[in-house]
């Protein structure tokens, strides 16, 4: 019998386990219920796929989306792992074929939708399963069972019946949602017994986080996209209208981009999603409706043109970048107005609970604060971050500029808010501080205040950035919805009054574009060390051709990680190729000649596909 490590090597071409994978796999093998929580890209799928190859029998995998199932099954089959899916998208002869396969014991893994397994039409299917020993049941994306999660699916509720139907088979749940409430819910709903719970680290060291204060949004988006030309990216917007207009504008300026939101006709939406998955386009501009279905693992940037309503959402959405473990960039472009919009919307729908307010506020803090972003994110999810310098965020890369004498700056702004009687909004306060000689300022006599022109060298954006930060630090607060006015909080007041106390306060401003370019993040440079970039591109072309011919998504053939390593190590024989990360026995046999031919042609300098 092969060990787990042998199986990883033979079928997947992986040389080691990722954190918690071995423990999670052993829980499956020992038949003890388990719950595994790992961030997106952490490698959860392998935790039920590899054990399925150890013992005889069939592993049943519950998965919420047909597109997810298809990709996983395609990948497994491509690696020589016997797997199939059974869902409503199959024609009736395909269904009978799969049913026959199950009866004859041809598969190790069977992917099904939840309603198949326990729903109304599930009886026949269950009879079918009782014809074979079922090894274990894995519930993927298990947070879909919880109303506290961000993606509740009513059909997942039916899974509560699994335990009754199959009392003797172990259940294993997998999710990327880390909150305790969701975890508790999963355990309770699925009726997990004495489950071993494994919760991994939520830090994603390969992601570079940046925050920009929203100004000229198109230019800001372009600057990020230019760093990733020809690569996959997602641009999230907060409204359908913005999705449509940004997608159109990107297309007009020559980007391979398409829109995606819930207001589009199903057919068009699916077409755009498929185009993205099949690498026919590079960019998808989407509302948050675009999510779980996209398993494209080579997404190199996720841009938010507007802040999401919680850090949970941000983590989930930005986490779609770099699932292959290679470097990727997550940029949040936010402004104070985003949060106001959320508050108004939630209020209108009667959903502005204290909990929602807190979630919003935490998101706002992230957007306005300065400090290591990795640290902030992981500590939000209850972890301690031990590194001093992540070298993978705008703060640690020195792209933000700490404002000297932040306290003085804060005092100037606070006193302006006080002098205008705490009755005006950010725009007016900014005008007064900059000494703008406008009608609005004059008519109120504010040009005669001592604070008039007190910060005349600061730009509007800078001042707005400071205001956001003072709000986030709780020194200022906003009141009123439509035209919110700025008020000083108790803490703000003590900062203003008590000159003796000098609390620690950091304010930052984004570096001006004309300054020297930021350092490249370490992950960004290391990822390409020693890689023959031209060869890498040629290998991508080959991959696309094979994928088209076989009717599967390109990353099902090879991940970028694997292509990079081939373009770095330049294998000459199948055996050498077999040692490349992500090349198992089957892939080496199946695609080895094609790949080696491209590598050899490049070496001879006459590459022609
Ligand atoms: P998740 O379901 O947790 O989001 P996946 O299962 O899709 O993550 O895995 C993310 C990527 O990491 C996939 O490309 C997968 O093949 C790869 N991967 C998983 N485990 C390993 C491993 N032990 N070594 C190398 N790559 C791995």
XYZ file of C-alpha atoms and ligand atoms in Angstrom:
636
model
C 0.000 0.000 0.000
C 1.295 3.430 -0.894
C 1.826 5.976 1.860
C 0.227 9.396 1.690
C 3.549 10.958 0.710
C 3.994 8.431 -2.115
C 0.508 9.174 -3.349
C 1.155 12.915 -3.391
C 4.304 12.361 -5.379
C 2.929 9.786 -7.789
C -0.367 11.400 -8.715
C 0.182 15.081 -8.067
C 3.927 15.477 -8.360
C 4.046 17.295 -4.999
C 7.079 16.725 -2.828
C 5.717 17.823 0.520
C 2.629 18.552 2.562
C 1.322 22.015 3.174
C 0.589 22.977 6.803
C -2.117 20.774 8.379
C -2.573 18.667 5.267
C -1.005 15.594 6.805
C -3.071 15.914 9.989
C -6.244 16.433 7.976
C -5.528 13.413 5.796
C -4.775 11.250 8.794
C -8.086 12.218 10.366
C -9.802 10.965 7.227
C -7.841 7.724 7.235
C -8.575 7.090 10.885
C -12.295 7.486 10.274
C -12.702 10.281 12.804
C -14.993 13.155 11.868
C -13.084 16.331 11.104
C -13.342 19.980 10.246
C -10.520 21.639 8.355
C -10.315 25.414 8.094
C -7.673 26.714 5.716
C -7.626 29.903 3.696
C -8.413 29.844 0.011
C -5.489 28.289 -1.770
C -4.387 26.449 1.361
C -4.829 23.083 -0.297
C -8.016 21.700 1.207
C -9.064 19.573 -1.765
C -5.994 17.411 -1.556
C -6.939 16.557 2.031
C -9.827 14.419 0.899
C -8.510 13.493 -2.527
C -5.261 11.864 -1.418
C -6.795 9.704 1.354
C -9.344 8.455 -1.172
C -6.425 6.790 -2.953
C -5.213 4.946 0.134
C -8.125 2.717 1.077
C -10.451 0.842 -1.227
C -13.991 2.030 -1.566
C -15.580 5.196 -2.735
C -15.195 8.673 -1.292
C -18.225 10.888 -1.804
C -17.578 14.624 -2.115
C -20.375 17.157 -1.691
C -19.727 20.322 -3.633
C -21.979 23.331 -4.210
C -21.233 24.249 -7.794
C -21.270 22.227 -10.953
C -18.389 24.218 -12.433
C -16.259 23.529 -9.359
C -16.991 19.819 -9.609
C -16.133 19.663 -13.267
C -12.763 21.337 -12.812
C -11.815 19.162 -9.909
C -12.838 15.987 -11.698
C -11.017 17.043 -14.878
C -7.890 17.702 -12.847
C -8.134 14.393 -11.008
C -8.662 12.388 -14.178
C -5.739 14.236 -15.779
C -3.597 13.072 -12.861
C -4.738 9.483 -13.225
C -7.106 9.498 -10.248
C -10.386 7.735 -11.099
C -13.118 10.269 -10.364
C -16.500 11.328 -11.686
C -19.282 13.717 -10.905
C -23.000 13.135 -10.780
C -25.193 16.185 -11.172
C -28.056 17.721 -13.059
C -25.829 18.892 -15.897
C -25.249 15.315 -17.107
C -27.269 13.854 -19.966
C -29.178 10.729 -19.055
C -26.728 8.415 -20.835
C -23.858 10.083 -19.020
C -25.686 9.491 -15.773
C -26.125 5.806 -16.531
C -22.479 5.586 -17.438
C -21.445 7.088 -14.113
C -23.940 4.840 -12.286
C -22.424 1.813 -13.974
C -18.964 3.015 -13.015
C -20.031 3.317 -9.379
C -21.538 -0.184 -9.374
C -18.421 -1.652 -10.931
C -16.229 0.149 -8.430
C -14.376 2.110 -11.065
C -14.081 5.377 -9.132
C -12.315 6.450 -5.991
C -14.009 9.833 -5.803
C -17.541 10.793 -6.688
C -18.599 14.461 -6.647
C -22.272 15.175 -6.039
C -24.545 18.123 -5.368
C -26.117 18.088 -1.883
C -29.651 17.511 -3.151
C -28.516 14.303 -4.902
C -27.256 12.845 -1.714
C -30.116 13.627 0.636
C -32.786 15.530 -1.299
C -36.056 14.377 -2.835
C -34.552 12.824 -5.932
C -31.773 11.284 -3.912
C -33.303 7.875 -3.210
C -32.224 6.165 -6.360
C -28.844 7.616 -5.924
C -28.579 6.307 -2.407
C -29.490 2.816 -3.539
C -26.727 3.134 -6.033
C -24.263 4.118 -3.354
C -25.328 1.264 -1.120
C -24.093 -1.058 -3.868
C -20.517 -0.045 -2.963
C -18.753 0.485 0.310
C -18.593 4.243 0.923
C -15.266 5.111 2.438
C -16.043 8.585 3.811
C -18.041 11.687 2.945
C -16.342 15.048 2.404
C -18.366 18.263 2.497
C -16.523 20.943 0.569
C -17.305 24.654 1.095
C -19.025 23.607 4.297
C -19.759 27.200 5.374
C -22.599 27.134 2.836
C -24.568 25.339 5.545
C -24.378 28.322 7.887
C -26.525 31.394 7.793
C -23.659 33.227 9.457
C -21.429 32.538 6.520
C -21.128 34.796 3.517
C -22.565 32.275 1.136
C -25.483 30.462 2.701
C -27.120 27.889 0.430
C -30.450 26.462 1.527
C -29.773 23.167 -0.227
C -26.818 22.638 2.109
C -29.233 22.503 5.040
C -30.397 19.118 3.811
C -26.997 17.741 4.663
C -28.128 17.632 8.280
C -29.687 14.325 7.283
C -26.379 12.768 6.216
C -25.589 11.580 9.689
C -28.913 9.703 10.003
C -28.608 8.110 6.619
C -25.020 7.022 7.030
C -24.448 6.733 10.747
C -21.277 4.688 10.403
C -19.420 6.678 7.823
C -17.091 9.461 8.853
C -17.911 13.013 7.809
C -15.305 15.616 6.949
C -16.007 19.298 6.459
C -13.824 21.846 4.656
C -14.093 25.606 4.610
C -12.120 28.817 4.300
C -14.389 30.729 6.658
C -12.610 31.192 9.915
C -15.130 32.715 12.283
C -15.992 30.679 15.337
C -19.686 31.151 14.783
C -19.555 29.508 11.376
C -17.348 26.729 12.679
C -19.769 25.949 15.514
C -22.630 25.984 13.087
C -20.981 23.525 10.721
C -20.253 21.084 13.538
C -23.808 21.338 14.860
C -25.628 21.192 11.535
C -23.663 18.259 10.171
C -23.816 16.492 13.520
C -20.073 15.925 13.570
C -19.075 13.579 16.406
C -16.011 14.192 18.492
C -14.612 15.953 15.483
C -10.982 16.882 15.234
C -10.816 20.562 14.327
C -7.856 21.834 12.391
C -7.575 25.564 11.829
C -4.687 26.815 9.772
C -2.961 30.147 9.576
C -4.789 32.741 7.576
C -1.764 34.655 6.505
C -1.146 34.527 2.784
C 2.513 35.421 2.418
C 2.373 35.360 -1.368
C -0.155 38.209 -1.479
C 1.032 41.796 -1.560
C -1.573 44.093 -0.004
C -1.894 47.732 -0.896
C -4.426 50.420 -0.033
C -4.984 53.567 -2.061
C -7.141 56.522 -1.193
C -9.604 56.810 -4.011
C -8.900 59.762 -6.279
C -8.804 59.330 -10.044
C -10.111 55.804 -10.005
C -9.403 54.879 -13.606
C -5.791 55.986 -13.438
C -5.412 54.134 -10.164
C -6.814 50.923 -11.632
C -4.671 51.250 -14.732
C -1.515 51.644 -12.728
C -2.150 48.310 -11.041
C -3.266 46.527 -14.196
C -0.177 47.679 -16.082
C 1.925 45.670 -13.658
C 0.002 42.563 -14.731
C -0.492 42.849 -18.461
C -1.567 39.561 -20.020
C -2.238 38.068 -16.608
C -5.500 37.261 -14.901
C -7.153 39.855 -12.680
C -10.430 40.646 -10.986
C -11.782 44.165 -10.466
C -14.528 44.334 -7.861
C -16.978 47.245 -7.903
C -19.753 48.061 -5.503
C -22.470 48.693 -8.087
C -23.640 47.075 -11.300
C -23.508 50.416 -13.023
C -19.866 50.830 -12.169
C -19.158 47.274 -13.341
C -20.704 47.978 -16.726
C -18.970 51.273 -17.247
C -15.532 50.119 -16.106
C -15.707 46.933 -18.168
C -16.708 48.926 -21.232
C -13.945 51.427 -20.696
C -11.332 48.701 -20.233
C -12.489 47.009 -23.432
C -12.355 50.294 -25.290
C -8.810 50.844 -24.148
C -7.719 47.438 -25.382
C -7.951 45.192 -22.338
C -9.435 41.722 -22.586
C -12.115 42.411 -19.985
C -15.763 41.452 -19.441
C -18.407 42.373 -16.867
C -20.090 40.033 -14.421
C -22.980 40.823 -12.096
C -26.291 39.431 -10.938
C -28.310 41.831 -13.097
C -27.072 40.275 -16.343
C -28.885 37.540 -18.243
C -27.759 34.112 -16.992
C -26.456 33.132 -20.350
C -24.223 36.136 -20.802
C -22.975 35.928 -17.255
C -21.983 32.312 -17.686
C -20.362 33.054 -20.986
C -18.206 35.718 -19.388
C -17.301 33.499 -16.469
C -16.314 30.676 -18.822
C -14.289 33.045 -20.970
C -12.351 34.012 -17.871
C -11.846 30.423 -16.744
C -10.697 29.356 -20.178
C -8.226 32.224 -20.412
C -9.961 33.780 -23.399
C -10.029 37.009 -21.417
C -7.740 38.318 -18.700
C -9.968 40.537 -16.624
C -13.338 40.202 -15.063
C -15.033 43.299 -13.692
C -17.573 42.160 -11.157
C -19.792 42.811 -8.235
C -19.278 40.449 -5.332
C -21.766 38.095 -6.987
C -18.699 36.790 -8.773
C -16.948 34.422 -6.549
C -16.875 30.833 -5.690
C -17.333 29.543 -9.190
C -14.048 31.015 -10.243
C -11.409 28.559 -9.425
C -8.831 30.123 -11.690
C -5.772 29.704 -9.591
C -3.487 32.054 -11.506
C -5.270 35.319 -10.652
C -2.392 37.792 -10.268
C -4.319 40.813 -9.014
C -7.578 41.593 -7.267
C -8.543 45.254 -7.227
C -11.374 46.610 -5.121
C -12.701 49.864 -6.563
C -14.550 50.569 -3.324
C -14.421 49.024 0.108
C -16.402 45.872 0.931
C -18.647 45.841 3.989
C -16.424 43.764 6.238
C -12.912 42.394 6.511
C -14.418 38.914 6.172
C -15.642 39.917 2.743
C -12.341 41.541 1.906
C -10.371 38.487 2.958
C -12.629 36.218 0.945
C -12.604 38.329 -2.196
C -8.977 39.385 -2.206
C -8.094 35.794 -1.336
C -9.030 34.747 -4.850
C -5.648 36.076 -5.912
C -2.661 33.772 -6.027
C -4.332 30.494 -5.165
C -1.457 28.733 -6.882
C 0.865 30.069 -4.194
C 2.672 32.390 -6.584
C 2.919 36.118 -5.930
C -0.166 38.228 -6.493
C -1.336 41.683 -5.581
C -4.462 42.831 -3.733
C -5.265 46.512 -3.962
C -8.037 48.201 -2.065
C -9.026 51.595 -3.441
C -11.289 53.118 -0.825
C -12.746 56.375 0.347
C -14.802 57.530 3.300
C -17.815 57.724 1.008
C -17.833 53.926 0.566
C -18.649 53.421 4.213
C -21.297 56.058 4.211
C -22.892 54.324 1.251
C -22.863 50.980 3.069
C -24.378 52.510 6.182
C -27.135 54.134 4.228
C -27.866 50.990 2.285
C -27.940 48.759 5.334
C -30.089 51.237 7.173
C -32.552 51.428 4.309
C -32.872 47.635 4.356
C -33.271 47.646 8.119
C -30.027 45.684 8.475
C -27.831 48.171 10.249
C -27.366 46.229 13.460
C -24.607 46.915 15.968
C -22.796 43.900 14.600
C -22.895 45.269 11.073
C -21.687 48.644 12.302
C -18.729 47.026 14.010
C -17.870 45.034 10.898
C -17.980 48.182 8.800
C -15.879 50.062 11.257
C -13.195 47.378 11.270
C -13.089 47.506 7.501
C -12.833 51.289 7.657
C -9.959 51.044 10.064
C -8.094 48.724 7.757
C -8.557 51.123 4.863
C -7.428 54.214 6.724
C -4.811 52.829 9.021
C -1.122 52.596 8.486
C 0.798 49.577 9.612
C 1.593 46.117 8.315
C -1.472 44.894 6.444
C -0.659 41.216 6.888
C -0.440 41.775 10.587
C -3.706 43.646 10.691
C -5.557 40.993 8.717
C -4.338 37.981 10.632
C -4.825 39.622 14.001
C -8.361 40.442 12.983
C -8.874 36.722 12.512
C -7.501 36.046 15.946
C -3.949 35.081 15.113
C -0.715 36.616 16.294
C 1.636 37.778 13.611
C 5.230 37.405 14.636
C 7.135 38.811 11.683
C 8.289 42.429 12.005
C 8.395 43.169 8.355
C 6.262 41.194 5.923
C 7.918 42.757 2.875
C 4.609 42.235 1.155
C 2.437 45.262 1.824
C 2.564 48.960 1.024
C 3.535 49.793 4.584
C 6.430 47.356 4.925
C 7.633 48.133 1.427
C 7.945 51.768 2.384
C 5.392 52.982 -0.115
C 3.495 54.986 2.451
C 5.083 57.954 3.996
C 4.788 58.509 7.696
C 3.791 62.079 8.399
C 6.324 63.816 10.629
C 4.741 65.299 13.714
C 1.460 63.547 13.236
C 0.153 65.003 16.492
C 0.568 68.560 15.255
C -1.200 67.726 12.017
C -4.019 66.100 13.966
C -4.339 69.100 16.275
C -4.533 71.496 13.352
C -7.347 69.528 11.797
C -9.229 69.039 15.051
C -9.057 72.719 15.874
C -10.447 73.570 12.462
C -13.372 71.230 13.096
C -13.882 72.971 16.443
C -13.639 76.474 14.986
C -16.292 75.837 12.353
C -18.537 74.788 15.214
C -18.620 71.059 14.438
C -21.330 71.845 11.935
C -19.587 71.178 8.618
C -18.488 68.218 6.558
C -15.122 67.064 5.258
C -15.236 69.185 2.101
C -15.717 72.433 3.984
C -13.121 71.665 6.620
C -10.675 70.824 3.851
C -11.415 74.113 2.099
C -10.871 76.146 5.224
C -7.614 74.400 6.094
C -6.288 74.874 2.578
C -7.298 78.529 2.630
C -9.617 78.261 -0.322
C -11.107 81.671 -0.935
C -14.518 80.434 -2.025
C -18.011 81.807 -1.649
C -18.993 79.040 0.797
C -16.071 79.883 3.037
C -16.450 83.637 2.776
C -20.199 83.784 3.300
C -19.733 82.164 6.680
C -16.862 84.372 7.613
C -14.602 81.351 7.872
C -11.835 83.138 5.975
C -11.289 85.151 9.138
C -10.695 82.161 11.377
C -7.180 81.563 12.653
C -7.237 78.103 11.115
C -7.920 79.489 7.629
C -5.055 78.384 5.394
C -3.345 76.606 8.270
C -2.451 73.715 5.986
C -2.261 75.461 2.652
C 0.510 73.207 1.363
C -1.466 70.001 1.689
C -3.399 68.657 -1.294
C -7.104 67.893 -1.064
C -6.375 64.163 -1.250
C -3.853 64.389 1.522
C -6.279 66.220 3.769
C -9.058 63.777 2.997
C -6.648 60.965 3.789
C -5.847 62.530 7.167
C -9.526 63.021 7.918
C -10.194 59.348 7.118
C -7.400 58.357 9.416
C -8.573 60.588 12.252
C -12.025 59.061 11.866
C -10.504 55.604 11.923
C -8.466 56.485 15.010
C -11.699 57.549 16.703
C -10.590 61.168 17.160
C -13.321 62.418 14.850
C -16.749 61.061 14.116
C -19.374 61.717 11.497
C -22.990 62.567 12.158
C -25.922 62.809 9.785
C -26.369 60.724 6.697
C -26.878 62.759 3.615
C -24.409 65.535 4.366
C -22.461 64.156 7.291
C -20.776 66.684 9.516
C -17.536 66.200 11.403
C -17.526 66.169 15.169
C -14.779 65.761 17.719
C -14.944 62.706 19.971
C -13.961 62.650 23.624
C -10.544 61.270 22.677
C -10.207 63.971 20.039
C -11.001 66.582 22.621
C -8.379 65.377 25.027
C -5.781 65.334 22.268
C -6.709 68.915 21.497
C -6.882 70.181 25.045
C -4.114 68.394 26.799
C -0.901 69.607 25.261
C 1.105 67.684 27.813
C -0.186 64.292 26.798
C 1.434 63.128 23.609
C -0.226 59.905 22.656
C 1.266 57.830 19.916
C -0.291 58.677 16.633
C 0.831 57.754 13.182
C -0.597 59.330 10.123
C 0.531 58.456 6.664
C 0.127 59.693 3.196
C 0.499 57.771 0.011
C 3.657 58.574 -1.823
C 3.213 60.878 -4.729
C 3.540 59.122 -8.072
C 6.570 61.133 -9.143
C 8.663 59.704 -6.344
C 10.926 56.767 -7.071
C 9.207 53.515 -7.804
C 8.448 51.387 -4.790
C 10.662 48.460 -4.008
C 9.456 45.267 -5.573
C 8.011 42.925 -3.016
C 10.255 39.983 -2.306
C 7.616 37.492 -3.372
C 7.319 39.266 -6.686
C 10.966 38.994 -7.589
C 11.611 35.540 -6.181
C 8.784 34.023 -8.146
C 10.590 34.699 -11.406
C 14.159 33.998 -10.320
C 15.971 32.114 -13.091
C 12.844 31.588 -15.171
C 13.167 31.770 -18.953
C 10.211 34.081 -19.470
C 9.948 33.502 -23.196
C 9.846 29.783 -22.700
C 7.230 30.253 -20.015
C 5.037 32.132 -22.485
C 5.531 29.420 -25.104
C 4.545 26.776 -22.586
C 1.388 28.751 -21.886
C 0.558 28.658 -25.571
C 1.066 24.908 -25.601
C -1.090 24.550 -22.512
C -3.871 26.538 -24.123
C -3.760 24.376 -27.259
C -3.982 21.161 -25.240
C -6.772 22.547 -23.060
C -8.817 23.567 -26.095
C -8.437 20.183 -27.696
C -9.500 18.403 -24.542
C -12.275 20.758 -23.561
C -10.894 21.530 -20.117
C -9.674 24.699 -18.432
C -5.953 25.416 -19.014
C -4.976 25.226 -15.339
C -6.360 21.710 -15.303
C -3.474 20.801 -17.642
C -0.682 22.521 -15.694
C -0.539 25.281 -13.105
C 1.602 28.357 -13.723
C 3.793 27.160 -10.879
C 4.621 24.050 -12.869
C 5.221 25.951 -16.105
C 7.572 28.313 -14.303
C 9.528 25.476 -12.864
C 9.844 23.834 -16.247
C 11.040 27.154 -17.681
C 13.539 27.355 -14.843
C 14.874 23.810 -14.708
C 14.719 23.073 -18.468
C 14.172 19.303 -18.243
C 15.559 17.212 -21.071
C 14.064 13.820 -20.285
C 10.748 12.542 -19.068
C 12.419 11.535 -15.887
C 13.695 15.054 -15.268
C 10.273 16.409 -16.093
C 8.761 13.955 -13.639
C 10.671 15.698 -10.849
C 9.177 19.073 -11.547
C 6.637 20.350 -9.013
C 3.147 19.427 -10.114
C 4.069 16.700 -12.596
C 2.889 13.261 -11.548
C 3.337 9.916 -13.338
C 0.313 10.354 -15.537
C 1.127 13.894 -16.652
C 4.728 13.012 -17.465
C 3.583 10.098 -19.585
C 0.690 11.909 -21.158
C 2.168 15.314 -21.960
C 5.896 14.754 -21.531
C 6.798 14.579 -25.196
C 4.953 17.766 -26.100
C 6.497 19.704 -23.247
C 10.024 18.415 -23.838
C 9.738 19.273 -27.521
C 8.970 22.903 -26.670
C 11.836 23.090 -24.183
C 14.262 21.531 -26.673
C 13.150 23.781 -29.524
C 13.698 26.839 -27.365
C 17.157 25.579 -26.453
C 17.979 25.216 -30.152
C 16.658 28.690 -30.658
C 14.079 27.774 -33.252
C 10.870 27.724 -31.413
C 7.905 27.183 -33.692
C 4.733 25.700 -32.357
P -8.341 25.373 -1.403
O -9.414 24.386 -1.778
O -7.913 25.276 0.007
O -8.668 26.769 -1.811
P -6.830 23.989 -3.356
O -7.128 22.653 -2.879
O -7.531 24.476 -4.581
O -7.033 25.035 -2.203
O -5.250 24.114 -3.553
C -4.654 25.286 -4.008
C -3.484 24.939 -4.911
O -2.396 24.391 -4.174
C -3.852 23.908 -5.942
O -3.261 24.278 -7.139
C -3.241 22.644 -5.395
O -2.985 21.714 -6.402
C -1.992 23.149 -4.728
N -1.522 22.281 -3.653
C -2.270 21.693 -2.697
N -1.508 20.964 -1.863
C -0.237 21.077 -2.291
C 1.028 20.548 -1.849
N 1.130 19.752 -0.784
N 2.122 20.892 -2.550
C 2.014 21.686 -3.612
N 0.881 22.216 -4.087
C -0.245 21.919 -3.440
